[in-house]
Amino acid sequence: MKISTKGRYALRLMVDLAEHPEASCVSLKEISERQGISLKYLESIVAGLVKSGLLDSIHGKGGGYKLNRPAENYKVGEILRVAEGDLAPVSCEACSGEKCSHIGECKTKTMWDKLGELINDYLDGISLADLLAM
């Protein structure tokens, strides 16, 4: 499993918002400048975060984005799954809807299943508040 820039930038965006809880809304332009991430790229990332319900979007003058729950209630795993999709370590474990033709006799499936559980449990055990405290 390799986390792409999309997943890493989604986390940076969320941490940035968590670092500014006093703001009613934060513009993507501000985040772009602080994080050194292209505004266009952030726009594509934030759309998925809003659609999934992780962020609120406020339109109009003074609008922007904000967390809709406390930082300790956001888990790194859920943010990465929104940005990246499935976090399975190998493609045969992904929720693609296709079954592997070797599923019945695969001697490595149990190992991959357990690794996937470890990865997800680890990432679901870290909150945005934890990242702020690091």
Tab-separated table of N, CA, C and O in Angstrom:
chain	number	residue	atom	x	y	z
A	1	MET	N	0.849	-1.174	0.000
A	1	MET	CA	0.000	0.000	0.000
A	1	MET	C	0.891	1.232	0.000
A	1	MET	O	1.818	1.335	0.799
A	2	LYS	N	0.591	2.140	-0.886
A	2	LYS	CA	1.316	3.395	-0.937
A	2	LYS	C	0.289	4.521	-0.953
A	2	LYS	O	-0.612	4.530	-1.791
A	3	ILE	N	0.431	5.447	-0.024
A	3	ILE	CA	-0.484	6.584	0.046
A	3	ILE	C	-0.013	7.626	-0.962
A	3	ILE	O	1.143	8.045	-0.937
A	4	SER	N	-0.921	8.069	-1.820
A	4	SER	CA	-0.588	9.041	-2.856
A	4	SER	C	-0.567	10.460	-2.280
A	4	SER	O	-0.938	10.688	-1.120
A	5	THR	N	-0.168	11.404	-3.116
A	5	THR	CA	-0.189	12.803	-2.681
A	5	THR	C	-1.616	13.227	-2.333
A	5	THR	O	-1.808	14.030	-1.432
A	6	LYS	N	-2.595	12.666	-3.009
A	6	LYS	CA	-3.984	13.015	-2.704
A	6	LYS	C	-4.322	12.697	-1.252
A	6	LYS	O	-4.916	13.514	-0.543
A	7	GLY	N	-3.939	11.527	-0.791
A	7	GLY	CA	-4.193	11.150	0.597
A	7	GLY	C	-3.384	11.983	1.573
A	7	GLY	O	-3.892	12.437	2.603
A	8	ARG	N	-2.111	12.201	1.267
A	8	ARG	CA	-1.253	13.004	2.146
A	8	ARG	C	-1.743	14.446	2.224
A	8	ARG	O	-1.782	15.040	3.304
A	9	TYR	N	-2.151	14.998	1.094
A	9	TYR	CA	-2.635	16.375	1.085
A	9	TYR	C	-3.991	16.499	1.761
A	9	TYR	O	-4.291	17.509	2.395
A	10	ALA	N	-4.830	15.478	1.645
A	10	ALA	CA	-6.114	15.489	2.350
A	10	ALA	C	-5.871	15.555	3.857
A	10	ALA	O	-6.533	16.319	4.570
A	11	LEU	N	-4.908	14.784	4.336
A	11	LEU	CA	-4.575	14.840	5.763
A	11	LEU	C	-4.033	16.211	6.148
A	11	LEU	O	-4.407	16.760	7.189
A	12	ARG	N	-3.147	16.770	5.337
A	12	ARG	CA	-2.593	18.098	5.637
A	12	ARG	C	-3.686	19.158	5.659
A	12	ARG	O	-3.685	20.036	6.523
A	13	LEU	N	-4.636	19.069	4.738
A	13	LEU	CA	-5.757	19.999	4.706
A	13	LEU	C	-6.576	19.885	5.995
A	13	LEU	O	-6.912	20.894	6.623
A	14	MET	N	-6.875	18.661	6.393
A	14	MET	CA	-7.672	18.447	7.600
A	14	MET	C	-6.925	18.901	8.854
A	14	MET	O	-7.520	19.506	9.750
A	15	VAL	N	-5.630	18.650	8.919
A	15	VAL	CA	-4.835	19.106	10.064
A	15	VAL	C	-4.812	20.637	10.098
A	15	VAL	O	-4.940	21.248	11.162
A	16	ASP	N	-4.664	21.259	8.939
A	16	ASP	CA	-4.667	22.721	8.864
A	16	ASP	C	-5.968	23.278	9.427
A	16	ASP	O	-5.968	24.227	10.219
A	17	LEU	N	-7.089	22.691	9.035
A	17	LEU	CA	-8.381	23.147	9.561
A	17	LEU	C	-8.467	22.920	11.066
A	17	LEU	O	-8.995	23.761	11.799
A	18	ALA	N	-7.953	21.801	11.525
A	18	ALA	CA	-7.974	21.505	12.965
A	18	ALA	C	-7.093	22.479	13.747
A	18	ALA	O	-7.368	22.768	14.913
A	19	GLU	N	-6.051	22.991	13.112
A	19	GLU	CA	-5.170	23.962	13.760
A	19	GLU	C	-5.806	25.347	13.867
A	19	GLU	O	-5.289	26.195	14.587
A	20	HIS	N	-6.903	25.556	13.182
A	20	HIS	CA	-7.567	26.861	13.181
A	20	HIS	C	-9.036	26.728	13.593
A	20	HIS	O	-9.935	27.152	12.863
A	21	PRO	N	-9.286	26.169	14.777
A	21	PRO	CA	-10.675	25.956	15.197
A	21	PRO	C	-11.415	27.262	15.496
A	21	PRO	O	-12.642	27.288	15.497
A	22	GLU	N	-10.658	28.326	15.752
A	22	GLU	CA	-11.292	29.601	16.080
A	22	GLU	C	-11.936	30.248	14.857
A	22	GLU	O	-12.828	31.074	14.981
A	23	ALA	N	-11.480	29.879	13.676
A	23	ALA	CA	-12.028	30.449	12.442
A	23	ALA	C	-13.378	29.806	12.138
A	23	ALA	O	-13.535	28.599	12.239
A	24	SER	N	-14.347	30.641	11.774
A	24	SER	CA	-15.642	30.078	11.412
A	24	SER	C	-15.541	29.321	10.098
A	24	SER	O	-16.215	28.324	9.899
A	25	CYS	N	-14.678	29.791	9.215
A	25	CYS	CA	-14.401	29.138	7.941
A	25	CYS	C	-12.987	29.500	7.511
A	25	CYS	O	-12.503	30.582	7.804
A	26	VAL	N	-12.363	28.594	6.807
A	26	VAL	CA	-11.021	28.830	6.282
A	26	VAL	C	-11.093	28.650	4.771
A	26	VAL	O	-11.624	27.654	4.292
A	27	SER	N	-10.554	29.618	4.045
A	27	SER	CA	-10.584	29.516	2.588
A	27	SER	C	-9.507	28.556	2.099
A	27	SER	O	-8.460	28.397	2.735
A	28	LEU	N	-9.774	27.949	0.957
A	28	LEU	CA	-8.779	27.060	0.369
A	28	LEU	C	-7.525	27.838	-0.027
A	28	LEU	O	-6.425	27.291	0.013
A	29	LYS	N	-7.703	29.096	-0.377
A	29	LYS	CA	-6.544	29.917	-0.742
A	29	LYS	C	-5.587	30.030	0.446
A	29	LYS	O	-4.377	29.910	0.290
A	30	GLU	N	-6.133	30.246	1.649
A	30	GLU	CA	-5.294	30.318	2.853
A	30	GLU	C	-4.562	29.001	3.094
A	30	GLU	O	-3.368	28.980	3.391
A	31	ILE	N	-5.283	27.905	2.970
A	31	ILE	CA	-4.681	26.593	3.182
A	31	ILE	C	-3.611	26.334	2.125
A	31	ILE	O	-2.516	25.863	2.443
A	32	SER	N	-3.924	26.675	0.892
A	32	SER	CA	-2.978	26.502	-0.205
A	32	SER	C	-1.673	27.239	0.078
A	32	SER	O	-0.584	26.685	-0.105
A	33	GLU	N	-1.781	28.464	0.545
A	33	GLU	CA	-0.595	29.265	0.837
A	33	GLU	C	0.181	28.703	2.024
A	33	GLU	O	1.405	28.615	1.985
A	34	ARG	N	-0.525	28.320	3.073
A	34	ARG	CA	0.147	27.787	4.265
A	34	ARG	C	0.815	26.447	3.997
A	34	ARG	O	1.900	26.164	4.497
A	35	GLN	N	0.148	25.602	3.215
A	35	GLN	CA	0.625	24.240	3.003
A	35	GLN	C	1.488	24.084	1.751
A	35	GLN	O	2.105	23.036	1.566
A	36	GLY	N	1.511	25.104	0.898
A	36	GLY	CA	2.293	24.993	-0.329
A	36	GLY	C	1.733	23.953	-1.290
A	36	GLY	O	2.480	23.240	-1.958
A	37	ILE	N	0.413	23.870	-1.345
A	37	ILE	CA	-0.276	22.919	-2.213
A	37	ILE	C	-1.088	23.717	-3.231
A	37	ILE	O	-1.745	24.695	-2.869
A	38	SER	N	-1.077	23.269	-4.459
A	38	SER	CA	-1.826	23.927	-5.522
A	38	SER	C	-3.301	24.086	-5.140
A	38	SER	O	-3.934	23.143	-4.659
A	39	LEU	N	-3.837	25.271	-5.387
A	39	LEU	CA	-5.239	25.537	-5.097
A	39	LEU	C	-6.148	24.600	-5.899
A	39	LEU	O	-7.117	24.065	-5.359
A	40	LYS	N	-5.829	24.388	-7.160
A	40	LYS	CA	-6.634	23.486	-8.002
A	40	LYS	C	-6.649	22.062	-7.444
A	40	LYS	O	-7.677	21.394	-7.452
A	41	TYR	N	-5.499	21.609	-6.971
A	41	TYR	CA	-5.424	20.248	-6.409
A	41	TYR	C	-6.244	20.166	-5.126
A	41	TYR	O	-6.977	19.193	-4.905
A	42	LEU	N	-6.157	21.198	-4.291
A	42	LEU	CA	-6.957	21.207	-3.061
A	42	LEU	C	-8.449	21.203	-3.376
A	42	LEU	O	-9.230	20.566	-2.666
A	43	GLU	N	-8.843	21.913	-4.427
A	43	GLU	CA	-10.258	21.936	-4.809
A	43	GLU	C	-10.762	20.539	-5.143
A	43	GLU	O	-11.873	20.161	-4.773
A	44	SER	N	-9.935	19.763	-5.834
A	44	SER	CA	-10.353	18.404	-6.182
A	44	SER	C	-10.419	17.511	-4.945
A	44	SER	O	-11.270	16.626	-4.853
A	45	ILE	N	-9.544	17.741	-3.994
A	45	ILE	CA	-9.521	16.931	-2.770
A	45	ILE	C	-10.685	17.285	-1.855
A	45	ILE	O	-11.373	16.415	-1.322
A	46	VAL	N	-10.918	18.574	-1.672
A	46	VAL	CA	-11.941	19.020	-0.729
A	46	VAL	C	-13.341	18.610	-1.178
A	46	VAL	O	-14.218	18.363	-0.340
A	47	ALA	N	-13.556	18.485	-2.484
A	47	ALA	CA	-14.871	18.072	-2.977
A	47	ALA	C	-15.277	16.717	-2.393
A	47	ALA	O	-16.407	16.541	-1.942
A	48	GLY	N	-14.352	15.782	-2.379
A	48	GLY	CA	-14.650	14.460	-1.820
A	48	GLY	C	-14.859	14.494	-0.318
A	48	GLY	O	-15.699	13.769	0.221
A	49	LEU	N	-14.100	15.347	0.368
A	49	LEU	CA	-14.236	15.461	1.822
A	49	LEU	C	-15.586	16.058	2.206
A	49	LEU	O	-16.201	15.645	3.191
A	50	VAL	N	-16.055	17.024	1.421
A	50	VAL	CA	-17.374	17.621	1.672
A	50	VAL	C	-18.467	16.600	1.348
A	50	VAL	O	-19.392	16.400	2.140
A	51	LYS	N	-18.343	15.954	0.188
A	51	LYS	CA	-19.352	14.983	-0.241
A	51	LYS	C	-19.501	13.843	0.766
A	51	LYS	O	-20.596	13.352	1.011
A	52	SER	N	-18.391	13.444	1.378
A	52	SER	CA	-18.433	12.350	2.344
A	52	SER	C	-18.917	12.794	3.724
A	52	SER	O	-19.096	11.973	4.607
A	53	GLY	N	-19.093	14.098	3.908
A	53	GLY	CA	-19.586	14.604	5.183
A	53	GLY	C	-18.512	14.919	6.205
A	53	GLY	O	-18.819	15.209	7.359
A	54	LEU	N	-17.240	14.888	5.801
A	54	LEU	CA	-16.163	15.192	6.745
A	54	LEU	C	-15.985	16.691	6.961
A	54	LEU	O	-15.457	17.101	7.996
A	55	LEU	N	-16.397	17.486	5.990
A	55	LEU	CA	-16.248	18.937	6.089
A	55	LEU	C	-17.558	19.617	5.749
A	55	LEU	O	-18.366	19.087	4.993
A	56	ASP	N	-17.711	20.836	6.279
A	56	ASP	CA	-18.808	21.698	5.869
A	56	ASP	C	-18.248	22.765	4.954
A	56	ASP	O	-17.134	23.266	5.168
A	57	SER	N	-19.028	23.118	3.957
A	57	SER	CA	-18.655	24.144	2.994
A	57	SER	C	-19.614	25.313	3.142
A	57	SER	O	-20.837	25.121	3.127
A	58	ILE	N	-19.069	26.504	3.307
A	58	ILE	CA	-19.878	27.708	3.434
A	58	ILE	C	-19.614	28.568	2.199
A	58	ILE	O	-18.464	28.901	1.904
A	59	HIS	N	-20.661	28.905	1.489
A	59	HIS	CA	-20.517	29.676	0.257
A	59	HIS	C	-20.678	31.168	0.527
A	59	HIS	O	-21.227	31.574	1.543
A	60	GLY	N	-20.199	31.969	-0.398
A	60	GLY	CA	-20.367	33.413	-0.311
A	60	GLY	C	-19.191	34.094	0.362
A	60	GLY	O	-18.178	33.474	0.703
A	61	LYS	N	-19.364	35.416	0.568
A	61	LYS	CA	-18.307	36.207	1.185
A	61	LYS	C	-18.015	35.684	2.590
A	61	LYS	O	-18.916	35.453	3.387
A	62	GLY	N	-16.741	35.501	2.870
A	62	GLY	CA	-16.345	34.973	4.170
A	62	GLY	C	-16.519	33.474	4.275
A	62	GLY	O	-16.368	32.891	5.345
A	63	GLY	N	-16.842	32.825	3.160
A	63	GLY	CA	-17.054	31.389	3.158
A	63	GLY	C	-15.745	30.617	3.148
A	63	GLY	O	-14.659	31.188	3.191
A	64	GLY	N	-15.896	29.355	3.100
A	64	GLY	CA	-14.735	28.479	3.102
A	64	GLY	C	-15.136	27.122	3.629
A	64	GLY	O	-16.261	26.670	3.434
A	65	TYR	N	-14.218	26.509	4.349
A	65	TYR	CA	-14.431	25.150	4.845
A	65	TYR	C	-14.153	25.084	6.330
A	65	TYR	O	-13.350	25.848	6.861
A	66	LYS	N	-14.822	24.150	6.990
A	66	LYS	CA	-14.572	23.945	8.414
A	66	LYS	C	-14.881	22.509	8.792
A	66	LYS	O	-15.657	21.820	8.124
A	67	LEU	N	-14.238	22.067	9.848
A	67	LEU	CA	-14.539	20.752	10.412
A	67	LEU	C	-15.938	20.803	10.992
A	67	LEU	O	-16.360	21.834	11.532
A	68	ASN	N	-16.668	19.719	10.914
A	68	ASN	CA	-18.021	19.716	11.477
A	68	ASN	C	-18.134	18.888	12.757
A	68	ASN	O	-19.225	18.613	13.225
A	69	ARG	N	-16.982	18.509	13.296
A	69	ARG	CA	-16.945	17.826	14.587
A	69	ARG	C	-15.570	18.068	15.204
A	69	ARG	O	-14.652	18.517	14.523
A	70	PRO	N	-15.411	17.772	16.463
A	70	PRO	CA	-14.111	17.990	17.119
A	70	PRO	C	-13.004	17.150	16.481
A	70	PRO	O	-13.255	16.049	15.983
A	71	ALA	N	-11.788	17.677	16.504
A	71	ALA	CA	-10.634	17.016	15.886
A	71	ALA	C	-10.437	15.595	16.413
A	71	ALA	O	-10.018	14.710	15.664
A	72	GLU	N	-10.744	15.352	17.668
A	72	GLU	CA	-10.548	14.006	18.222
A	72	GLU	C	-11.545	12.992	17.655
A	72	GLU	O	-11.361	11.790	17.809
A	73	ASN	N	-12.584	13.471	16.962
A	73	ASN	CA	-13.578	12.572	16.374
A	73	ASN	C	-13.328	12.264	14.897
A	73	ASN	O	-14.175	11.654	14.248
A	74	TYR	N	-12.200	12.715	14.375
A	74	TYR	CA	-11.793	12.374	13.010
A	74	TYR	C	-10.651	11.381	13.092
A	74	TYR	O	-9.656	11.637	13.764
A	75	LYS	N	-10.769	10.280	12.394
A	75	LYS	CA	-9.710	9.276	12.374
A	75	LYS	C	-8.951	9.354	11.052
A	75	LYS	O	-9.545	9.574	9.992
A	76	VAL	N	-7.642	9.184	11.126
A	76	VAL	CA	-6.801	9.229	9.935
A	76	VAL	C	-7.291	8.219	8.901
A	76	VAL	O	-7.355	8.511	7.703
A	77	GLY	N	-7.681	7.036	9.351
A	77	GLY	CA	-8.153	6.004	8.430
A	77	GLY	C	-9.352	6.446	7.616
A	77	GLY	O	-9.404	6.213	6.409
A	78	GLU	N	-10.322	7.094	8.250
A	78	GLU	CA	-11.512	7.513	7.502
A	78	GLU	C	-11.164	8.593	6.480
A	78	GLU	O	-11.689	8.602	5.369
A	79	ILE	N	-10.257	9.486	6.822
A	79	ILE	CA	-9.844	10.544	5.892
A	79	ILE	C	-9.126	9.925	4.694
A	79	ILE	O	-9.409	10.258	3.538
A	80	LEU	N	-8.212	9.011	4.967
A	80	LEU	CA	-7.479	8.367	3.878
A	80	LEU	C	-8.383	7.512	3.002
A	80	LEU	O	-8.211	7.469	1.778
A	81	ARG	N	-9.369	6.848	3.586
A	81	ARG	CA	-10.282	6.047	2.775
A	81	ARG	C	-11.123	6.929	1.850
A	81	ARG	O	-11.414	6.546	0.720
A	82	VAL	N	-11.495	8.121	2.317
A	82	VAL	CA	-12.228	9.044	1.442
A	82	VAL	C	-11.328	9.498	0.300
A	82	VAL	O	-11.735	9.511	-0.866
A	83	ALA	N	-10.092	9.852	0.610
A	83	ALA	CA	-9.175	10.367	-0.409
A	83	ALA	C	-8.639	9.275	-1.325
A	83	ALA	O	-8.506	9.480	-2.536
A	84	GLU	N	-8.314	8.131	-0.757
A	84	GLU	CA	-7.614	7.083	-1.500
A	84	GLU	C	-8.510	5.934	-1.954
A	84	GLU	O	-8.142	5.184	-2.848
A	85	GLY	N	-9.620	5.753	-1.292
A	85	GLY	CA	-10.416	4.553	-1.528
A	85	GLY	C	-9.972	3.487	-0.545
A	85	GLY	O	-9.466	3.789	0.536
A	86	ASP	N	-10.117	2.252	-0.903
A	86	ASP	CA	-9.761	1.135	-0.037
A	86	ASP	C	-8.279	1.182	0.330
A	86	ASP	O	-7.441	1.511	-0.501
A	87	LEU	N	-7.960	0.843	1.559
A	87	LEU	CA	-6.569	0.836	2.030
A	87	LEU	C	-5.984	-0.572	2.056
A	87	LEU	O	-5.017	-0.830	2.761
A	88	ALA	N	-6.563	-1.478	1.290
A	88	ALA	CA	-6.075	-2.852	1.252
A	88	ALA	C	-4.625	-2.880	0.771
A	88	ALA	O	-4.253	-2.127	-0.135
A	89	PRO	N	-3.795	-3.737	1.373
A	89	PRO	CA	-2.386	-3.783	0.996
A	89	PRO	C	-2.121	-4.393	-0.380
A	89	PRO	O	-1.086	-4.137	-0.984
A	90	VAL	N	-3.042	-5.195	-0.887
A	90	VAL	CA	-2.899	-5.795	-2.213
A	90	VAL	C	-4.241	-5.692	-2.937
A	90	VAL	O	-5.292	-5.665	-2.305
A	91	SER	N	-4.203	-5.666	-4.258
A	91	SER	CA	-5.422	-5.439	-5.028
A	91	SER	C	-6.452	-6.554	-4.886
A	91	SER	O	-7.643	-6.302	-5.018
A	92	CYS	N	-6.028	-7.762	-4.601
A	92	CYS	CA	-7.016	-8.837	-4.463
A	92	CYS	C	-7.851	-8.652	-3.196
A	92	CYS	O	-8.882	-9.277	-3.041
A	93	GLU	N	-7.422	-7.770	-2.303
A	93	GLU	CA	-8.172	-7.494	-1.089
A	93	GLU	C	-9.093	-6.286	-1.241
A	93	GLU	O	-9.927	-6.027	-0.404
A	94	ALA	N	-8.903	-5.524	-2.292
A	94	ALA	CA	-9.689	-4.314	-2.476
A	94	ALA	C	-11.147	-4.651	-2.764
A	94	ALA	O	-11.467	-5.717	-3.274
A	95	CYS	N	-12.006	-3.724	-2.455
A	95	CYS	CA	-13.440	-3.922	-2.665
A	95	CYS	C	-13.813	-3.544	-4.094
A	95	CYS	O	-14.641	-2.680	-4.331
A	96	SER	N	-13.187	-4.187	-5.052
A	96	SER	CA	-13.434	-3.861	-6.448
A	96	SER	C	-14.651	-4.594	-7.000
A	96	SER	O	-15.087	-4.315	-8.096
A	97	GLY	N	-15.180	-5.511	-6.245
A	97	GLY	CA	-16.313	-6.287	-6.704
A	97	GLY	C	-15.910	-7.509	-7.504
A	97	GLY	O	-16.719	-8.373	-7.781
A	98	GLU	N	-14.636	-7.586	-7.888
A	98	GLU	CA	-14.155	-8.737	-8.644
A	98	GLU	C	-13.506	-9.729	-7.679
A	98	GLU	O	-12.759	-9.357	-6.808
A	99	LYS	N	-13.805	-10.972	-7.877
A	99	LYS	CA	-13.218	-12.019	-7.042
A	99	LYS	C	-11.983	-12.573	-7.738
A	99	LYS	O	-11.969	-12.764	-8.943
A	100	CYS	N	-10.968	-12.832	-6.963
A	100	CYS	CA	-9.740	-13.433	-7.478
A	100	CYS	C	-10.047	-14.878	-7.869
A	100	CYS	O	-10.741	-15.599	-7.140
A	101	SER	N	-9.509	-15.295	-8.997
A	101	SER	CA	-9.754	-16.664	-9.457
A	101	SER	C	-9.050	-17.707	-8.591
A	101	SER	O	-9.359	-18.887	-8.660
A	102	HIS	N	-8.130	-17.280	-7.733
A	102	HIS	CA	-7.387	-18.194	-6.862
A	102	HIS	C	-7.851	-18.129	-5.406
A	102	HIS	O	-7.196	-18.677	-4.525
A	103	ILE	N	-8.962	-17.482	-5.156
A	103	ILE	CA	-9.402	-17.224	-3.784
A	103	ILE	C	-9.542	-18.511	-2.966
A	103	ILE	O	-9.204	-18.544	-1.791
A	104	GLY	N	-9.990	-19.583	-3.570
A	104	GLY	CA	-10.202	-20.824	-2.836
A	104	GLY	C	-8.938	-21.537	-2.422
A	104	GLY	O	-8.899	-22.191	-1.379
A	105	GLU	N	-7.883	-21.404	-3.202
A	105	GLU	CA	-6.644	-22.124	-2.886
A	105	GLU	C	-5.483	-21.206	-2.529
A	105	GLU	O	-4.355	-21.657	-2.359
A	106	CYS	N	-5.717	-19.930	-2.372
A	106	CYS	CA	-4.630	-18.981	-2.090
A	106	CYS	C	-4.114	-19.145	-0.660
A	106	CYS	O	-4.853	-18.970	0.306
A	107	LYS	N	-2.857	-19.485	-0.542
A	107	LYS	CA	-2.231	-19.688	0.769
A	107	LYS	C	-1.840	-18.368	1.425
A	107	LYS	O	-1.514	-18.344	2.601
A	108	THR	N	-1.883	-17.256	0.680
A	108	THR	CA	-1.458	-15.968	1.246
A	108	THR	C	-2.632	-15.069	1.649
A	108	THR	O	-2.430	-14.038	2.272
A	109	LYS	N	-3.849	-15.455	1.298
A	109	LYS	CA	-5.010	-14.594	1.558
A	109	LYS	C	-5.159	-14.217	3.028
A	109	LYS	O	-5.383	-13.059	3.352
A	110	THR	N	-5.024	-15.169	3.916
A	110	THR	CA	-5.173	-14.892	5.347
A	110	THR	C	-4.136	-13.872	5.811
A	110	THR	O	-4.450	-12.962	6.573
A	111	MET	N	-2.904	-13.999	5.320
A	111	MET	CA	-1.860	-13.044	5.672
A	111	MET	C	-2.240	-11.640	5.206
A	111	MET	O	-2.133	-10.680	5.962
A	112	TRP	N	-2.702	-11.512	3.956
A	112	TRP	CA	-3.079	-10.196	3.435
A	112	TRP	C	-4.268	-9.633	4.197
A	112	TRP	O	-4.329	-8.431	4.463
A	113	ASP	N	-5.224	-10.488	4.536
A	113	ASP	CA	-6.378	-10.042	5.330
A	113	ASP	C	-5.914	-9.455	6.665
A	113	ASP	O	-6.367	-8.379	7.078
A	114	LYS	N	-5.015	-10.155	7.345
A	114	LYS	CA	-4.530	-9.695	8.648
A	114	LYS	C	-3.721	-8.409	8.516
A	114	LYS	O	-3.832	-7.511	9.360
A	115	LEU	N	-2.914	-8.298	7.470
A	115	LEU	CA	-2.163	-7.060	7.255
A	115	LEU	C	-3.118	-5.895	7.014
A	115	LEU	O	-2.933	-4.810	7.563
A	116	GLY	N	-4.161	-6.127	6.221
A	116	GLY	CA	-5.167	-5.092	5.987
A	116	GLY	C	-5.832	-4.648	7.280
A	116	GLY	O	-6.045	-3.456	7.508
A	117	GLU	N	-6.143	-5.600	8.140
A	117	GLU	CA	-6.737	-5.272	9.442
A	117	GLU	C	-5.777	-4.438	10.286
A	117	GLU	O	-6.191	-3.466	10.933
A	118	LEU	N	-4.501	-4.837	10.316
A	118	LEU	CA	-3.500	-4.081	11.081
A	118	LEU	C	-3.382	-2.649	10.583
A	118	LEU	O	-3.340	-1.707	11.380
A	119	ILE	N	-3.313	-2.486	9.280
A	119	ILE	CA	-3.204	-1.147	8.696
A	119	ILE	C	-4.414	-0.304	9.068
A	119	ILE	O	-4.281	0.826	9.549
A	120	ASN	N	-5.600	-0.847	8.847
A	120	ASN	CA	-6.819	-0.093	9.135
A	120	ASN	C	-6.966	0.196	10.623
A	120	ASN	O	-7.334	1.311	11.003
A	121	ASP	N	-6.666	-0.782	11.469
A	121	ASP	CA	-6.760	-0.555	12.915
A	121	ASP	C	-5.780	0.516	13.370
A	121	ASP	O	-6.117	1.373	14.198
A	122	TYR	N	-4.571	0.484	12.830
A	122	TYR	CA	-3.566	1.487	13.189
A	122	TYR	C	-4.029	2.885	12.781
A	122	TYR	O	-4.031	3.813	13.597
A	123	LEU	N	-4.443	3.034	11.529
A	123	LEU	CA	-4.849	4.352	11.041
A	123	LEU	C	-6.140	4.831	11.691
A	123	LEU	O	-6.330	6.036	11.885
A	124	ASP	N	-7.019	3.902	12.058
A	124	ASP	CA	-8.254	4.278	12.749
A	124	ASP	C	-8.012	4.577	14.230
A	124	ASP	O	-8.902	5.064	14.918
A	125	GLY	N	-6.823	4.297	14.702
A	125	GLY	CA	-6.470	4.593	16.099
A	125	GLY	C	-5.808	5.950	16.276
A	125	GLY	O	-5.449	6.320	17.392
A	126	ILE	N	-5.648	6.691	15.193
A	126	ILE	CA	-5.008	8.007	15.254
A	126	ILE	C	-6.026	9.058	14.830
A	126	ILE	O	-6.632	8.954	13.759
A	127	SER	N	-6.220	10.056	15.669
A	127	SER	CA	-7.170	11.127	15.360
A	127	SER	C	-6.434	12.377	14.880
A	127	SER	O	-5.209	12.487	15.029
A	128	LEU	N	-7.195	13.315	14.345
A	128	LEU	CA	-6.586	14.601	13.993
A	128	LEU	C	-6.002	15.270	15.225
A	128	LEU	O	-4.936	15.891	15.151
A	129	ALA	N	-6.679	15.136	16.359
A	129	ALA	CA	-6.146	15.712	17.599
A	129	ALA	C	-4.808	15.094	17.958
A	129	ALA	O	-3.893	15.795	18.419
A	130	ASP	N	-4.650	13.793	17.729
A	130	ASP	CA	-3.362	13.138	17.977
A	130	ASP	C	-2.273	13.730	17.098
A	130	ASP	O	-1.153	13.957	17.535
A	131	LEU	N	-2.601	13.967	15.812
A	131	LEU	CA	-1.608	14.560	14.906
A	131	LEU	C	-1.230	15.966	15.350
A	131	LEU	O	-0.064	16.339	15.240
A	132	LEU	N	-2.183	16.719	15.863
A	132	LEU	CA	-1.881	18.062	16.349
A	132	LEU	C	-0.932	18.029	17.550
A	132	LEU	O	-0.129	18.928	17.732
A	133	ALA	N	-1.047	16.976	18.336
A	133	ALA	CA	-0.230	16.860	19.549
A	133	ALA	C	1.165	16.312	19.271
A	133	ALA	O	2.029	16.351	20.145
A	134	MET	N	1.403	15.792	18.080
A	134	MET	CA	2.701	15.177	17.758
A	134	MET	C	3.765	16.239	17.521
A	134	MET	O	3.559	17.304	17.108
